[in-house]
PDB file of C-alpha atoms in Angstrom:
ATOM      1  CA  MET A  17      38.395   9.436  35.689  1.00 61.00           C
ATOM      2  CA  ASN A  18      38.226  13.070  36.759  1.00 69.00           C
ATOM      3  CA  ARG A  19      35.093  15.167  36.216  1.00 70.00           C
ATOM      4  CA  PRO A  20      36.255  17.107  33.062  1.00 72.00           C
ATOM      5  CA  ASN A  21      37.274  13.883  31.330  1.00 78.00           C
ATOM      6  CA  PHE A  22      34.019  12.230  32.346  1.00 79.00           C
ATOM      7  CA  ARG A  23      31.974  15.102  30.862  1.00 81.00           C
ATOM      8  CA  ARG A  24      34.004  15.061  27.642  1.00 82.00           C
ATOM      9  CA  THR A  25      33.557  11.322  27.282  1.00 83.00           C
ATOM     10  CA  THR A  26      29.829  11.629  27.956  1.00 83.00           C
ATOM     11  CA  ARG A  27      29.468  14.314  25.274  1.00 84.00           C
ATOM     12  CA  LEU A  28      31.303  12.136  22.765  1.00 84.00           C
ATOM     13  CA  LEU A  29      29.267   9.022  23.527  1.00 85.00           C
ATOM     14  CA  ALA A  30      25.837  10.658  23.919  1.00 86.00           C
ATOM     15  CA  PRO A  31      24.958  10.801  20.177  1.00 85.00           C
ATOM     16  CA  TYR A  32      25.921   7.155  19.727  1.00 87.00           C
ATOM     17  CA  LEU A  33      23.880   6.118  22.760  1.00 88.00           C
ATOM     18  CA  PHE A  34      20.791   7.861  21.345  1.00 88.00           C
ATOM     19  CA  VAL A  35      21.232   6.582  17.780  1.00 90.00           C
ATOM     20  CA  GLY A  36      22.563   3.159  18.722  1.00 89.00           C
ATOM     21  CA  PRO A  37      19.250   1.476  19.663  1.00 90.00           C
ATOM     22  CA  ALA A  38      17.604   2.661  16.427  1.00 91.00           C
ATOM     23  CA  VAL A  39      20.529   1.447  14.317  1.00 92.00           C
ATOM     24  CA  LEU A  40      20.530  -1.863  16.163  1.00 93.00           C
ATOM     25  CA  ALA A  41      16.783  -2.286  15.609  1.00 93.00           C
ATOM     26  CA  VAL A  42      17.171  -1.589  11.875  1.00 91.00           C
ATOM     27  CA  LEU A  43      20.002  -4.120  11.606  1.00 92.00           C
ATOM     28  CA  ILE A  44      18.082  -6.806  13.522  1.00 91.00           C
ATOM     29  CA  PHE A  45      14.571  -6.326  12.168  1.00 89.00           C
ATOM     30  CA  LEU A  46      15.212  -5.063   8.611  1.00 88.00           C
ATOM     31  CA  TYR A  47      18.616  -5.952   7.182  1.00 91.00           C
ATOM     32  CA  GLY A  48      18.928  -9.154   9.242  1.00 92.00           C
ATOM     33  CA  PRO A  49      15.747 -10.752   7.814  1.00 91.00           C
ATOM     34  CA  ILE A  50      16.672  -9.595   4.296  1.00 92.00           C
ATOM     35  CA  ALA A  51      20.101 -11.209   4.578  1.00 93.00           C
ATOM     36  CA  GLY A  52      18.535 -14.349   6.075  1.00 92.00           C
ATOM     37  CA  SER A  53      15.960 -14.511   3.292  1.00 91.00           C
ATOM     38  CA  ALA A  54      18.678 -14.083   0.659  1.00 93.00           C
ATOM     39  CA  ALA A  55      20.613 -16.994   2.164  1.00 93.00           C
ATOM     40  CA  LEU A  56      17.483 -19.139   2.506  1.00 91.00           C
ATOM     41  CA  SER A  57      16.567 -18.550  -1.156  1.00 92.00           C
ATOM     42  CA  LEU A  58      19.659 -20.555  -2.120  1.00 93.00           C
ATOM     43  CA  LEU A  59      18.654 -23.584  -0.040  1.00 90.00           C
ATOM     44  CA  ASP A  60      16.162 -26.422  -0.261  1.00 87.00           C
ATOM     45  CA  TRP A  61      14.978 -26.465   3.353  1.00 83.00           C
ATOM     46  CA  ASN A  62      11.621 -26.474   5.109  1.00 78.00           C
ATOM     47  CA  LEU A  63      13.007 -25.133   8.429  1.00 78.00           C
ATOM     48  CA  LEU A  64      11.713 -28.259  10.193  1.00 77.00           C
ATOM     49  CA  SER A  65      14.068 -31.022   9.101  1.00 79.00           C
ATOM     50  CA  SER A  66      17.843 -31.323   9.344  1.00 79.00           C
ATOM     51  CA  ASP A  67      18.025 -32.037   5.606  1.00 81.00           C
ATOM     52  CA  ILE A  68      19.486 -28.859   4.128  1.00 83.00           C
ATOM     53  CA  ASN A  69      20.582 -28.775   0.501  1.00 86.00           C
ATOM     54  CA  PHE A  70      22.311 -25.943  -1.322  1.00 90.00           C
ATOM     55  CA  VAL A  71      20.551 -25.493  -4.667  1.00 89.00           C
ATOM     56  CA  GLY A  72      21.922 -22.127  -5.776  1.00 85.00           C
ATOM     57  CA  ALA A  73      19.640 -20.292  -8.210  1.00 89.00           C
ATOM     58  CA  ALA A  74      17.359 -23.315  -8.719  1.00 92.00           C
ATOM     59  CA  ASN A  75      14.629 -21.780  -6.542  1.00 91.00           C
ATOM     60  CA  TYR A  76      14.619 -18.655  -8.728  1.00 93.00           C
ATOM     61  CA  ALA A  77      14.469 -20.735 -11.904  1.00 92.00           C
ATOM     62  CA  ALA A  78      11.645 -22.827 -10.444  1.00 91.00           C
ATOM     63  CA  MET A  79       9.672 -19.711  -9.591  1.00 90.00           C
ATOM     64  CA  PHE A  80       9.989 -18.099 -13.024  1.00 90.00           C
ATOM     65  CA  SER A  81       8.768 -21.332 -14.650  1.00 91.00           C
ATOM     66  CA  ASN A  82       5.923 -21.771 -12.151  1.00 91.00           C
ATOM     67  CA  ALA A  83       2.545 -21.037 -13.781  1.00 93.00           C
ATOM     68  CA  ASP A  84       0.986 -19.981 -10.468  1.00 93.00           C
ATOM     69  CA  PHE A  85       3.829 -17.509  -9.861  1.00 93.00           C
ATOM     70  CA  GLN A  86       3.399 -16.073 -13.344  1.00 94.00           C
ATOM     71  CA  LEU A  87      -0.353 -15.694 -12.854  1.00 94.00           C
ATOM     72  CA  SER A  88       0.179 -14.035  -9.453  1.00 94.00           C
ATOM     73  CA  ALA A  89       2.710 -11.632 -10.969  1.00 94.00           C
ATOM     74  CA  TRP A  90       0.311 -10.647 -13.748  1.00 95.00           C
ATOM     75  CA  ASN A  91      -2.486 -10.238 -11.222  1.00 94.00           C
ATOM     76  CA  THR A  92      -0.239  -7.976  -9.131  1.00 94.00           C
ATOM     77  CA  LEU A  93       0.473  -5.801 -12.160  1.00 94.00           C
ATOM     78  CA  ALA A  94      -3.267  -5.593 -12.803  1.00 95.00           C
ATOM     79  CA  TYR A  95      -3.902  -4.637  -9.161  1.00 94.00           C
ATOM     80  CA  CYS A  96      -1.266  -1.898  -9.397  1.00 93.00           C
ATOM     81  CA  ALA A  97      -2.652  -0.618 -12.713  1.00 94.00           C
ATOM     82  CA  ILE A  98      -6.128  -0.317 -11.166  1.00 94.00           C
ATOM     83  CA  LEU A  99      -5.359   0.760  -7.624  1.00 93.00           C
ATOM     84  CA  ILE A 100      -2.362   3.115  -7.856  1.00 91.00           C
ATOM     85  CA  PRO A 101      -4.141   5.723 -10.043  1.00 92.00           C
ATOM     86  CA  ALA A 102      -7.379   5.238  -8.075  1.00 94.00           C
ATOM     87  CA  GLN A 103      -5.628   5.547  -4.691  1.00 92.00           C
ATOM     88  CA  ILE A 104      -3.953   8.800  -5.760  1.00 93.00           C
ATOM     89  CA  VAL A 105      -6.542  10.622  -7.894  1.00 94.00           C
ATOM     90  CA  ILE A 106      -9.870   9.810  -6.197  1.00 94.00           C
ATOM     91  CA  PRO A 107      -8.673  10.678  -2.641  1.00 94.00           C
ATOM     92  CA  LEU A 108      -7.266  13.943  -4.072  1.00 94.00           C
ATOM     93  CA  VAL A 109     -10.631  14.826  -5.632  1.00 93.00           C
ATOM     94  CA  LEU A 110     -12.442  14.001  -2.380  1.00 93.00           C
ATOM     95  CA  ALA A 111      -9.890  15.998  -0.368  1.00 92.00           C
ATOM     96  CA  VAL A 112     -10.379  19.072  -2.580  1.00 91.00           C
ATOM     97  CA  MET A 113     -14.153  18.784  -2.123  1.00 91.00           C
ATOM     98  CA  LEU A 114     -13.844  18.321   1.643  1.00 90.00           C
ATOM     99  CA  HIS A 115     -11.321  21.157   1.903  1.00 88.00           C
ATOM    100  CA  SER A 116     -13.861  23.498   0.339  1.00 84.00           C
ATOM    101  CA  VAL A 117     -16.278  22.745   3.223  1.00 81.00           C
ATOM    102  CA  SER A 118     -13.644  22.545   5.984  1.00 75.00           C
ATOM    103  CA  GLY A 119     -14.743  24.115   9.230  1.00 74.00           C
ATOM    104  CA  SER A 120     -18.385  23.186   8.739  1.00 78.00           C
ATOM    105  CA  ARG A 121     -20.130  20.446  10.704  1.00 79.00           C
ATOM    106  CA  MET A 122     -21.047  18.508   7.580  1.00 80.00           C
ATOM    107  CA  GLY A 123     -17.425  18.613   6.425  1.00 80.00           C
ATOM    108  CA  THR A 124     -16.405  16.874   9.652  1.00 83.00           C
ATOM    109  CA  VAL A 125     -19.182  14.296   9.241  1.00 86.00           C
ATOM    110  CA  TYR A 126     -18.196  13.536   5.633  1.00 86.00           C
ATOM    111  CA  ARG A 127     -14.546  13.241   6.631  1.00 84.00           C
ATOM    112  CA  GLY A 128     -15.366  10.756   9.390  1.00 85.00           C
ATOM    113  CA  MET A 129     -17.641   8.692   7.150  1.00 87.00           C
ATOM    114  CA  LEU A 130     -15.051   8.442   4.386  1.00 88.00           C
ATOM    115  CA  PHE A 131     -12.221   7.575   6.784  1.00 88.00           C
ATOM    116  CA  LEU A 132     -14.241   4.993   8.739  1.00 88.00           C
ATOM    117  CA  PRO A 133     -13.394   1.964   6.491  1.00 88.00           C
ATOM    118  CA  THR A 134      -9.673   2.572   7.066  1.00 88.00           C
ATOM    119  CA  ILE A 135      -9.887   1.808  10.784  1.00 87.00           C
ATOM    120  CA  LEU A 136     -11.838  -1.424  10.283  1.00 84.00           C
ATOM    121  CA  ALA A 137      -9.947  -4.704  10.575  1.00 83.00           C
ATOM    122  CA  PHE A 138      -9.503  -6.626   7.330  1.00 79.00           C
ATOM    123  CA  SER A 139     -11.297  -9.596   8.875  1.00 80.00           C
ATOM    124  CA  VAL A 140     -14.364  -7.465   9.666  1.00 84.00           C
ATOM    125  CA  ALA A 141     -14.361  -5.784   6.254  1.00 84.00           C
ATOM    126  CA  GLY A 142     -13.867  -9.106   4.483  1.00 83.00           C
ATOM    127  CA  VAL A 143     -16.733 -10.811   6.312  1.00 85.00           C
ATOM    128  CA  ALA A 144     -19.060  -7.854   5.676  1.00 89.00           C
ATOM    129  CA  TRP A 145     -18.252  -7.813   1.956  1.00 89.00           C
ATOM    130  CA  SER A 146     -18.601 -11.598   1.710  1.00 87.00           C
ATOM    131  CA  TRP A 147     -22.161 -11.193   2.962  1.00 89.00           C
ATOM    132  CA  LEU A 148     -22.903  -8.335   0.568  1.00 91.00           C
ATOM    133  CA  LEU A 149     -21.416 -10.219  -2.409  1.00 90.00           C
ATOM    134  CA  ASN A 150     -22.818 -13.638  -1.535  1.00 88.00           C
ATOM    135  CA  PRO A 151     -23.876 -15.171  -4.900  1.00 86.00           C
ATOM    136  CA  VAL A 152     -26.947 -16.836  -3.344  1.00 85.00           C
ATOM    137  CA  ASN A 153     -28.508 -14.341  -0.962  1.00 83.00           C
ATOM    138  CA  GLY A 154     -26.187 -11.312  -0.942  1.00 87.00           C
ATOM    139  CA  LEU A 155     -27.586  -7.787  -0.854  1.00 90.00           C
ATOM    140  CA  PHE A 156     -26.049  -6.803  -4.195  1.00 91.00           C
ATOM    141  CA  ASN A 157     -27.712  -9.697  -6.007  1.00 91.00           C
ATOM    142  CA  GLU A 158     -31.035  -8.856  -4.357  1.00 90.00           C
ATOM    143  CA  VAL A 159     -30.717  -5.311  -5.749  1.00 91.00           C
ATOM    144  CA  LEU A 160     -29.925  -6.665  -9.223  1.00 90.00           C
ATOM    145  CA  THR A 161     -32.926  -8.978  -9.030  1.00 90.00           C
ATOM    146  CA  ALA A 162     -35.192  -6.102  -7.960  1.00 89.00           C
ATOM    147  CA  PHE A 163     -34.276  -4.265 -11.173  1.00 89.00           C
ATOM    148  CA  GLY A 164     -34.806  -7.391 -13.295  1.00 87.00           C
ATOM    149  CA  LEU A 165     -31.083  -7.946 -13.858  1.00 88.00           C
ATOM    150  CA  PRO A 166     -29.366 -11.368 -13.723  1.00 87.00           C
ATOM    151  CA  ARG A 167     -27.512 -12.396 -10.583  1.00 88.00           C
ATOM    152  CA  SER A 168     -23.716 -12.246 -10.509  1.00 89.00           C
ATOM    153  CA  ARG A 169     -21.187 -14.599  -8.924  1.00 90.00           C
ATOM    154  CA  TRP A 170     -19.050 -11.573  -7.935  1.00 89.00           C
ATOM    155  CA  HIS A 171     -15.812 -12.721  -6.264  1.00 87.00           C
ATOM    156  CA  THR A 172     -16.465 -16.386  -7.188  1.00 89.00           C
ATOM    157  CA  ASP A 173     -16.494 -15.469 -10.891  1.00 90.00           C
ATOM    158  CA  PRO A 174     -12.977 -15.800 -12.432  1.00 90.00           C
ATOM    159  CA  ASP A 175     -13.613 -12.716 -14.567  1.00 91.00           C
ATOM    160  CA  LEU A 176     -14.783 -10.546 -11.648  1.00 91.00           C
ATOM    161  CA  ALA A 177     -12.697 -11.801  -8.707  1.00 92.00           C
ATOM    162  CA  LEU A 178      -9.743  -9.462  -9.299  1.00 93.00           C
ATOM    163  CA  LEU A 179     -12.049  -6.483  -9.774  1.00 93.00           C
ATOM    164  CA  CYS A 180     -13.955  -7.295  -6.569  1.00 92.00           C
ATOM    165  CA  VAL A 181     -10.721  -7.536  -4.551  1.00 92.00           C
ATOM    166  CA  SER A 182      -9.536  -4.237  -6.072  1.00 93.00           C
ATOM    167  CA  LEU A 183     -12.807  -2.507  -5.202  1.00 92.00           C
ATOM    168  CA  ILE A 184     -12.778  -3.709  -1.593  1.00 91.00           C
ATOM    169  CA  THR A 185      -9.093  -2.864  -1.133  1.00 91.00           C
ATOM    170  CA  PHE A 186      -9.729   0.638  -2.442  1.00 92.00           C
ATOM    171  CA  TRP A 187     -12.780   1.100  -0.189  1.00 91.00           C
ATOM    172  CA  LYS A 188     -10.803  -0.119   2.805  1.00 88.00           C
ATOM    173  CA  THR A 189      -7.665   1.993   2.341  1.00 88.00           C
ATOM    174  CA  PHE A 190      -8.331   5.217   0.402  1.00 90.00           C
ATOM    175  CA  GLY A 191      -9.133   7.189   3.582  1.00 91.00           C
ATOM    176  CA  LEU A 192      -5.479   7.482   4.626  1.00 91.00           C
ATOM    177  CA  ASN A 193      -4.423   9.099   1.356  1.00 92.00           C
ATOM    178  CA  MET A 194      -7.450  11.396   1.552  1.00 93.00           C
ATOM    179  CA  LEU A 195      -6.337  12.649   4.970  1.00 92.00           C
ATOM    180  CA  LEU A 196      -2.776  13.215   3.697  1.00 93.00           C
ATOM    181  CA  TRP A 197      -4.118  15.272   0.790  1.00 94.00           C
ATOM    182  CA  LEU A 198      -6.331  17.238   3.187  1.00 92.00           C
ATOM    183  CA  ALA A 199      -3.360  18.033   5.427  1.00 91.00           C
ATOM    184  CA  ALA A 200      -1.361  19.206   2.407  1.00 92.00           C
ATOM    185  CA  LEU A 201      -4.192  21.421   1.153  1.00 91.00           C
ATOM    186  CA  ALA A 202      -4.632  22.923   4.621  1.00 90.00           C
ATOM    187  CA  ASN A 203      -0.985  24.066   4.545  1.00 88.00           C
ATOM    188  CA  VAL A 204      -1.476  26.162   1.398  1.00 87.00           C
ATOM    189  CA  PRO A 205      -1.625  29.794   2.589  1.00 86.00           C
ATOM    190  CA  HIS A 206      -5.159  31.166   2.426  1.00 83.00           C
ATOM    191  CA  SER A 207      -3.788  34.498   1.230  1.00 86.00           C
ATOM    192  CA  LEU A 208      -2.912  32.871  -2.103  1.00 84.00           C
ATOM    193  CA  ARG A 209      -6.550  31.894  -2.567  1.00 82.00           C
ATOM    194  CA  GLU A 210      -7.650  35.466  -1.914  1.00 84.00           C
ATOM    195  CA  ALA A 211      -5.019  36.817  -4.301  1.00 86.00           C
ATOM    196  CA  SER A 212      -6.139  34.422  -7.038  1.00 85.00           C
ATOM    197  CA  ARG A 213      -9.733  35.531  -6.568  1.00 84.00           C
ATOM    198  CA  LEU A 214      -8.731  39.167  -6.943  1.00 85.00           C
ATOM    199  CA  ASP A 215      -6.903  38.253 -10.149  1.00 84.00           C
ATOM    200  CA  GLY A 216     -10.044  36.553 -11.472  1.00 84.00           C
ATOM    201  CA  ALA A 217      -8.635  33.008 -11.475  1.00 84.00           C
ATOM    202  CA  SER A 218     -11.166  30.163 -11.584  1.00 86.00           C
ATOM    203  CA  ARG A 219     -11.180  27.338  -9.035  1.00 85.00           C
ATOM    204  CA  TRP A 220      -9.509  25.005 -11.539  1.00 87.00           C
ATOM    205  CA  GLN A 221      -6.820  27.581 -12.382  1.00 89.00           C
ATOM    206  CA  TYR A 222      -6.121  28.114  -8.672  1.00 88.00           C
ATOM    207  CA  PHE A 223      -5.808  24.349  -8.131  1.00 88.00           C
ATOM    208  CA  ARG A 224      -3.634  23.771 -11.220  1.00 88.00           C
ATOM    209  CA  ASP A 225      -1.285  26.737 -10.854  1.00 87.00           C
ATOM    210  CA  ILE A 226      -1.056  27.217  -7.070  1.00 86.00           C
ATOM    211  CA  GLU A 227      -2.361  24.313  -4.994  1.00 87.00           C
ATOM    212  CA  LEU A 228      -1.007  21.426  -7.058  1.00 88.00           C
ATOM    213  CA  PRO A 229       2.616  22.680  -7.249  1.00 87.00           C
ATOM    214  CA  MET A 230       2.592  23.384  -3.503  1.00 88.00           C
ATOM    215  CA  ILE A 231       1.416  19.887  -2.559  1.00 90.00           C
ATOM    216  CA  THR A 232       3.902  17.996  -4.743  1.00 89.00           C
ATOM    217  CA  PRO A 233       5.924  16.824  -1.670  1.00 89.00           C
ATOM    218  CA  THR A 234       2.781  15.091  -0.399  1.00 91.00           C
ATOM    219  CA  ALA A 235       2.090  13.764  -3.898  1.00 90.00           C
ATOM    220  CA  PHE A 236       5.577  12.262  -3.985  1.00 89.00           C
ATOM    221  CA  PHE A 237       5.147  10.686  -0.534  1.00 90.00           C
ATOM    222  CA  ILE A 238       1.768   9.208  -1.497  1.00 92.00           C
ATOM    223  CA  SER A 239       3.053   7.882  -4.823  1.00 88.00           C
ATOM    224  CA  VAL A 240       5.900   6.053  -3.049  1.00 87.00           C
ATOM    225  CA  THR A 241       3.942   4.633  -0.108  1.00 89.00           C
ATOM    226  CA  THR A 242       0.846   3.655  -2.108  1.00 88.00           C
ATOM    227  CA  LEU A 243       2.757   0.843  -3.835  1.00 85.00           C
ATOM    228  CA  PHE A 244       3.770  -0.659  -0.471  1.00 84.00           C
ATOM    229  CA  HIS A 245       0.253  -0.310   0.930  1.00 83.00           C
ATOM    230  CA  ILE A 246      -1.337  -1.957  -2.090  1.00 85.00           C
ATOM    231  CA  LEU A 247       0.997  -4.955  -2.028  1.00 84.00           C
ATOM    232  CA  ASP A 248       0.309  -5.444   1.672  1.00 83.00           C
ATOM    233  CA  ASP A 249      -3.382  -4.549   1.873  1.00 84.00           C
ATOM    234  CA  ILE A 250      -4.477  -6.803  -0.976  1.00 87.00           C
ATOM    235  CA  VAL A 251      -3.240  -9.845   0.934  1.00 87.00           C
ATOM    236  CA  GLY A 252      -5.678  -9.147   3.779  1.00 86.00           C
ATOM    237  CA  VAL A 253      -8.675  -8.943   1.450  1.00 87.00           C
ATOM    238  CA  ILE A 254      -7.617 -12.025  -0.536  1.00 90.00           C
ATOM    239  CA  ASP A 255      -7.058 -14.052   2.618  1.00 88.00           C
ATOM    240  CA  VAL A 256     -10.515 -13.295   3.976  1.00 86.00           C
ATOM    241  CA  LEU A 257     -12.576 -13.178   0.779  1.00 87.00           C
ATOM    242  CA  THR A 258     -11.171 -15.358  -2.017  1.00 88.00           C
ATOM    243  CA  HIS A 259      -8.081 -17.250  -0.745  1.00 88.00           C
ATOM    244  CA  GLY A 260      -6.529 -16.497  -4.121  1.00 87.00           C
ATOM    245  CA  GLY A 261      -9.303 -18.186  -6.086  1.00 82.00           C
ATOM    246  CA  PRO A 262     -11.102 -18.985  -8.216  1.00 89.00           C
ATOM    247  CA  ALA A 263      -8.282 -20.814 -10.021  1.00 87.00           C
ATOM    248  CA  GLY A 264      -5.715 -18.282  -8.802  1.00 88.00           C
ATOM    249  CA  ARG A 265      -7.399 -15.394 -10.639  1.00 91.00           C
ATOM    250  CA  SER A 266      -7.366 -13.104  -7.591  1.00 92.00           C
ATOM    251  CA  SER A 267      -4.036 -14.157  -6.085  1.00 93.00           C
ATOM    252  CA  SER A 268      -1.186 -11.645  -5.756  1.00 93.00           C
ATOM    253  CA  ILE A 269       2.541 -12.237  -5.655  1.00 93.00           C
ATOM    254  CA  LEU A 270       2.690 -11.511  -1.920  1.00 92.00           C
ATOM    255  CA  TYR A 271      -0.157 -13.943  -1.245  1.00 93.00           C
ATOM    256  CA  PHE A 272       1.659 -16.515  -3.392  1.00 93.00           C
ATOM    257  CA  LEU A 273       4.753 -15.970  -1.217  1.00 92.00           C
ATOM    258  CA  TRP A 274       2.692 -16.564   1.927  1.00 91.00           C
ATOM    259  CA  GLN A 275       1.257 -19.765   0.476  1.00 91.00           C
ATOM    260  CA  GLN A 276       4.691 -21.105  -0.455  1.00 91.00           C
ATOM    261  CA  GLY A 277       6.043 -20.458   3.019  1.00 89.00           C
ATOM    262  CA  MET A 278       3.154 -20.982   5.424  1.00 87.00           C
ATOM    263  CA  GLN A 279       1.025 -23.552   3.575  1.00 88.00           C
ATOM    264  CA  PHE A 280       3.523 -25.613   1.587  1.00 88.00           C
ATOM    265  CA  PHE A 281       6.633 -25.038   3.775  1.00 88.00           C
ATOM    266  CA  GLN A 282       8.727 -24.297   0.673  1.00 88.00           C
ATOM    267  CA  PHE A 283      10.766 -21.660   2.452  1.00 90.00           C
ATOM    268  CA  GLY A 284      13.548 -21.654  -0.124  1.00 90.00           C
ATOM    269  CA  GLN A 285      11.137 -20.843  -2.937  1.00 90.00           C
ATOM    270  CA  ALA A 286       9.210 -18.387  -0.738  1.00 92.00           C
ATOM    271  CA  SER A 287      12.470 -16.576   0.032  1.00 93.00           C
ATOM    272  CA  ALA A 288      13.294 -16.458  -3.676  1.00 93.00           C
ATOM    273  CA  VAL A 289       9.930 -14.765  -4.301  1.00 94.00           C
ATOM    274  CA  ALA A 290      10.659 -12.342  -1.453  1.00 94.00           C
ATOM    275  CA  MET A 291      13.989 -11.371  -2.977  1.00 94.00           C
ATOM    276  CA  ILE A 292      12.353 -10.862  -6.382  1.00 93.00           C
ATOM    277  CA  ILE A 293       9.759  -8.572  -4.765  1.00 93.00           C
ATOM    278  CA  ILE A 294      12.472  -6.600  -2.938  1.00 92.00           C
ATOM    279  CA  VAL A 295      14.442  -6.038  -6.150  1.00 93.00           C
ATOM    280  CA  VAL A 296      11.335  -4.938  -8.083  1.00 92.00           C
ATOM    281  CA  VAL A 297      10.090  -2.606  -5.325  1.00 91.00           C
ATOM    282  CA  LEU A 298      13.523  -1.037  -4.830  1.00 92.00           C
ATOM    283  CA  SER A 299      13.832  -0.502  -8.587  1.00 93.00           C
ATOM    284  CA  VAL A 300      10.415   1.169  -8.802  1.00 91.00           C
ATOM    285  CA  THR A 301      11.167   3.303  -5.736  1.00 90.00           C
ATOM    286  CA  TRP A 302      14.515   4.378  -7.223  1.00 92.00           C
ATOM    287  CA  MET A 303      12.717   5.452 -10.405  1.00 91.00           C
ATOM    288  CA  GLN A 304      10.163   7.380  -8.344  1.00 87.00           C
ATOM    289  CA  PHE A 305      12.929   9.222  -6.508  1.00 88.00           C
ATOM    290  CA  ARG A 306      14.647  10.099  -9.777  1.00 88.00           C
ATOM    291  CA  ILE A 307      11.389  11.480 -11.172  1.00 85.00           C
ATOM    292  CA  GLY A 308      10.635  13.221  -7.872  1.00 81.00           C
ATOM    293  CA  GLU A 309      13.935  15.121  -7.970  1.00 79.00           C
ATOM    294  CA  LYS A 310      12.676  16.986 -11.049  1.00 75.00           C
ATOM    295  CA  ARG A 311       8.967  17.289 -10.266  1.00 74.00           C
ATOM    296  CA  VAL A 312       8.712  17.931  -6.528  1.00 76.00           C
ATOM    297  CA  HIS A 313       8.905  21.505  -5.225  1.00 71.00           C
ATOM    298  CA  TYR A 314       9.849  21.945  -1.578  1.00 69.00           C
ATOM    299  CA  GLY A 315       9.103  25.646  -1.406  1.00 62.00           C
TER     300      GLY A 315
END
C-alpha cells in the first residue's frame, strides 16, 4: 500500500479505533449481562448443577406472588418517597447557605464536615451507627435516658427500622448532591446578583427568579441519578446494619435480589427481579426525560 492510500485508510479507521474499545466495553459489561440476565430469568438453574429447566415466565409469576418480594417492593417505594425529596431539597438548602459564605475559611470547614460522611465506607458507617443505635448501651439511648425518656430499639424495632436505614443512607450520601448544587450555584454569573440587588430584589426573589432557572440542568441530573444512588446505597446500609430485618421490614428490592442470588442460589428468580427493576427504572427515567424536556433550561 502506497503512502497516500495508507494515510487515507488511517483517517477512515481512526474514529472507529478510538470509539471501538468503549463500544466493546459497553456491549460486554452492560448489554451482555442484561441479555444474560434476561435469558437466565426464564430458567430454573442455580449455576452450579447441570440440571437446567426452561420455565418461561414462571419465575416472574413466582416473584409477584412472593410475600417477601411484595414487602421489599413496598419498602423500596417508601425509601424513595422519603429519600428522593430529602436528597434533592436538603442538599440544595445547604448548598445555598454554603454558597453565601464561599471564600471564607469557615465555609471551607463546613463544606468538608458535611461532605465527610460521603467518603466513608459503608462498612465503617454501618458499624459506627450500630454502636450509636445499640438498644442496650448505645449513645442515643443514653441521651434519651438522661432526659428521662424511654429507651428505643431503633433499627431492631419493626416500626423504626426503615426510618433508621433511611436516615443513615441520607447522612452517608447527601454530600455528593450538595457539591453538585454548589458547583451549579458557582456558575451563576455574579453580575446577576448585583443587578438584582440594584433592582431591590430580596434573596428569595433572586433565588426563585434567577438562580433556580439557571441551575435546572443540574437539578435534572440530580433528579435522575438520585434514584440510582438510593437503590444502590440502601443495600450497603441494610447489609451492615439490619440484614433486611426485623421480619423484612427494612429490606429493599435490590437487597431481596441479592438474597435470592447469593444466599439462596435462586438465580432464575433473582434474574427475574433484576429484569423487573430494569423495566421500572427505565420507565421512571423515560418519564424524567420527558418532563425535563419542558422544564430544563440550557441557557
